[in-house]
XYZ file of C-alpha atoms in Angstrom:
264
model
C 0.000 0.000 0.000
C 1.350 3.441 -0.882
C 0.732 6.713 0.908
C -1.521 7.730 -1.977
C -3.911 4.987 -0.866
C -4.406 6.735 2.454
C -7.385 8.634 1.091
C -9.134 5.303 0.562
C -8.580 4.357 4.157
C -10.058 7.666 5.249
C -13.340 6.761 3.525
C -13.618 3.582 5.608
C -12.050 4.704 8.880
C -12.232 8.223 10.263
C -9.362 9.852 12.141
C -10.710 8.799 15.558
C -10.923 5.107 14.637
C -7.365 5.082 13.287
C -6.205 6.867 16.445
C -8.023 4.240 18.519
C -6.189 1.433 16.734
C -2.814 3.026 17.443
C -3.737 4.127 20.985
C -6.364 1.574 22.146
C -8.158 2.787 25.285
C -8.278 -0.644 26.895
C -4.493 -0.985 26.686
C -3.298 2.566 26.964
C -1.614 3.288 30.298
C -1.513 6.601 32.132
C -0.242 9.183 29.625
C 3.101 10.801 30.211
C 3.872 14.535 30.180
C 3.785 14.713 26.392
C 0.029 14.196 26.301
C -0.557 17.159 28.594
C 0.367 19.422 25.710
C -2.108 19.032 22.856
C 0.047 21.232 20.649
C 2.868 18.678 20.809
C 0.523 15.813 19.989
C -0.912 17.679 17.026
C 2.588 18.423 15.729
C 3.639 14.782 15.960
C 0.499 13.008 14.782
C 0.079 14.564 11.382
C -1.462 12.600 8.507
C 1.810 11.061 7.303
C 2.937 10.030 10.793
C -0.437 8.447 11.550
C -0.219 6.529 8.282
C 3.323 5.358 9.124
C 2.324 4.143 12.600
C -0.742 2.453 11.125
C 1.443 0.599 8.619
C 3.833 -0.474 11.396
C 0.893 -2.061 13.200
C -0.181 -3.869 10.021
C 3.408 -5.082 9.563
C 3.344 -6.359 13.183
C 6.322 -4.240 14.194
C 4.168 -2.831 16.997
C 0.718 -3.679 18.314
C -0.256 -0.361 19.871
C 1.144 2.800 21.433
C 0.699 3.751 25.082
C 1.629 7.423 24.865
C 4.379 10.005 24.700
C 7.318 9.570 27.052
C 9.193 12.714 26.131
C 8.840 15.526 23.601
C 11.491 17.919 22.337
C 12.017 20.481 19.595
C 13.081 17.929 16.980
C 11.425 14.676 18.051
C 9.037 12.942 20.413
C 9.528 9.544 22.032
C 6.556 7.199 22.247
C 6.205 4.073 24.352
C 4.843 1.276 22.155
C 4.377 -2.471 22.593
C 5.102 -5.201 20.032
C 2.984 -8.341 19.341
C 5.048 -10.302 21.899
C 4.346 -7.775 24.632
C 7.826 -6.248 24.598
C 8.256 -2.507 25.035
C 9.363 -0.572 21.952
C 10.576 3.013 21.725
C 9.176 4.973 18.788
C 11.191 8.065 17.993
C 9.088 10.375 15.847
C 11.009 13.181 14.159
C 8.914 16.330 13.797
C 8.453 17.227 10.143
C 7.104 20.648 11.137
C 10.295 21.870 12.822
C 12.904 24.026 11.146
C 15.655 22.819 13.510
C 16.806 20.160 11.051
C 18.034 22.832 8.646
C 20.859 23.429 11.133
C 21.793 19.745 10.957
C 23.123 19.840 7.401
C 26.816 19.951 8.535
C 26.329 16.504 10.091
C 25.200 15.070 6.745
C 27.122 17.039 4.137
C 30.553 15.429 3.857
C 29.373 12.008 5.072
C 29.968 9.634 2.118
C 27.027 7.460 3.174
C 24.581 10.303 2.548
C 25.804 12.047 -0.584
C 22.365 12.611 -2.128
C 20.543 15.261 -0.126
C 17.214 16.468 -1.510
C 15.993 19.947 -0.645
C 13.184 20.491 1.820
C 12.666 20.060 5.574
C 10.637 16.854 5.227
C 13.342 15.213 3.096
C 15.972 16.267 5.637
C 13.904 14.747 8.456
C 13.439 11.444 6.586
C 17.163 11.292 5.846
C 17.965 12.051 9.483
C 15.812 9.096 10.596
C 17.584 6.820 8.096
C 20.937 8.156 9.274
C 20.253 7.380 12.925
C 18.968 3.906 12.034
C 22.114 3.109 10.014
C 24.390 4.508 12.716
C 22.727 2.336 15.347
C 22.988 -0.757 13.137
C 26.669 -0.026 12.611
C 27.162 0.158 16.383
C 25.293 -3.105 16.954
C 27.458 -4.867 14.354
C 30.472 -3.918 16.466
C 28.762 -4.898 19.728
C 28.623 -1.394 21.159
C 26.107 -0.604 23.934
C 23.353 1.315 22.135
C 19.582 0.976 21.837
C 18.990 -1.787 19.268
C 17.281 -0.429 16.107
C 14.254 -2.391 14.891
C 12.729 -0.522 11.956
C 12.612 2.870 10.285
C 9.964 4.311 8.002
C 9.770 7.953 6.932
C 10.023 9.959 10.181
C 9.441 7.083 12.622
C 12.292 5.023 14.103
C 11.501 1.929 16.204
C 14.102 0.879 18.761
C 14.578 -1.270 21.812
C 13.057 0.479 24.839
C 15.788 1.056 27.432
C 13.814 1.098 30.672
C 10.821 -0.588 32.274
C 7.054 -0.173 31.896
C 7.355 2.954 29.797
C 9.831 4.650 32.127
C 13.248 5.204 30.500
C 16.401 4.287 32.383
C 18.005 7.313 34.096
C 20.574 9.315 32.170
C 23.943 10.270 33.616
C 22.507 13.732 34.211
C 19.810 12.282 36.462
C 21.866 9.891 38.609
C 25.076 9.563 40.608
C 28.159 8.615 38.616
C 31.512 7.073 39.509
C 34.939 6.269 38.090
C 33.614 3.170 36.353
C 31.079 5.270 34.429
C 33.853 7.584 33.262
C 35.982 4.603 32.185
C 33.000 3.139 30.303
C 32.259 6.313 28.364
C 35.898 6.807 27.316
C 36.003 3.149 26.260
C 32.803 3.670 24.278
C 34.122 6.753 22.472
C 37.309 4.850 21.655
C 35.568 1.747 20.283
C 33.029 3.850 18.412
C 35.903 5.572 16.610
C 38.228 2.614 16.088
C 35.754 -0.212 15.486
C 32.530 1.309 14.180
C 34.414 4.164 12.447
C 31.940 6.703 13.825
C 31.987 9.829 15.970
C 28.836 10.534 17.992
C 29.005 14.290 17.416
C 26.548 15.299 20.148
C 27.605 13.254 23.176
C 26.637 14.526 26.616
C 25.304 13.385 29.983
C 21.787 13.780 28.558
C 22.045 10.978 25.983
C 23.708 8.217 28.001
C 21.512 5.838 30.010
C 22.877 4.224 33.166
C 21.456 0.704 33.480
C 22.187 -2.302 35.675
C 24.177 -3.779 32.795
C 26.225 -0.658 32.143
C 25.972 2.520 30.105
C 23.819 2.668 26.955
C 24.309 5.539 24.514
C 21.511 6.957 22.341
C 20.692 9.852 19.978
C 22.866 8.892 17.016
C 21.384 11.188 14.396
C 24.434 13.457 14.582
C 26.994 10.627 14.357
C 29.330 10.886 11.358
C 31.825 8.645 9.607
C 35.412 9.099 10.766
C 36.389 10.414 7.324
C 33.857 13.236 7.598
C 35.735 16.579 7.304
C 34.521 17.646 10.772
C 34.947 14.259 12.475
C 38.020 15.294 14.473
C 36.331 18.473 15.711
C 33.225 16.526 16.726
C 35.359 13.888 18.480
C 37.280 16.522 20.420
C 34.015 18.162 21.471
C 32.536 14.828 22.635
C 35.606 14.121 24.762
C 35.595 17.622 26.266
C 31.857 17.476 26.993
C 32.117 14.200 28.895
C 35.372 15.155 30.646
C 33.840 18.414 31.857
C 30.714 16.613 33.105
C 32.616 14.042 35.161
C 35.055 16.643 36.479
C 32.094 18.791 37.525
C 30.786 15.788 39.462
C 34.054 15.669 41.406
C 35.832 12.850 39.591
C 39.436 12.870 38.412
C 39.595 12.770 34.607
C 42.400 12.524 32.082
C 43.456 15.512 30.032
C 41.028 15.652 27.065
C 43.929 16.362 24.689
C 45.692 13.191 25.843
C 42.500 11.176 25.434
C 42.037 12.526 21.908
C 45.635 11.648 21.005
C 45.251 8.111 22.403
C 42.044 7.492 20.455
C 43.296 8.837 17.119
C 46.863 7.501 17.255
């Protein structure tokens, strides 16, 4: 079925019935903060996004969606459930935002994404594909990231890192120690040397702390190591994390030394 066929669906099912299939009342749990703001919901659930979620249900990637976990300027995170009852994170990139126009430097120069069509919607779709491919590349090299499941247009389905719709705490939200610092430097190193990627936007806000160790997310900005700005992005990632841990009272290595060790 193509998106052009959506008009046919509209004749059979109105908007409310399609919404009910995606967010069934009998299964939907208590909505998170995102649903308190109708403006956010309206921005996210446009016609194309509804169609994409509907198709993901038909393809049995998910069974239904409980609600919004978190909403930001560029995306919203939904808590969904698959046919086996497992939690799934749906990252929906907002096609109405202009923020993605500022993201061009993270795509231009990356050999994997040499064909960039004009327009915000095309940029958003490419950004979703980019994050999906970056995550797959990390998984191939056994790096601790949220496992990608599926991507379609502006919707990315991933493993849900957390329990019962509550995400695991980020480093920003929890106490950290020397082992956490060692893990993040090891991650940056392996990401560069094994996966040949640089995160590009690494901070305490996009690293989960779980019982099994740290899990890094938000890979839309990640670039190939041959990207012209890769070294600058790598240096910034190292400085960001070094500053965070130092601010928390931990002893950290000189960021310049860490950069030299990783790139040598």
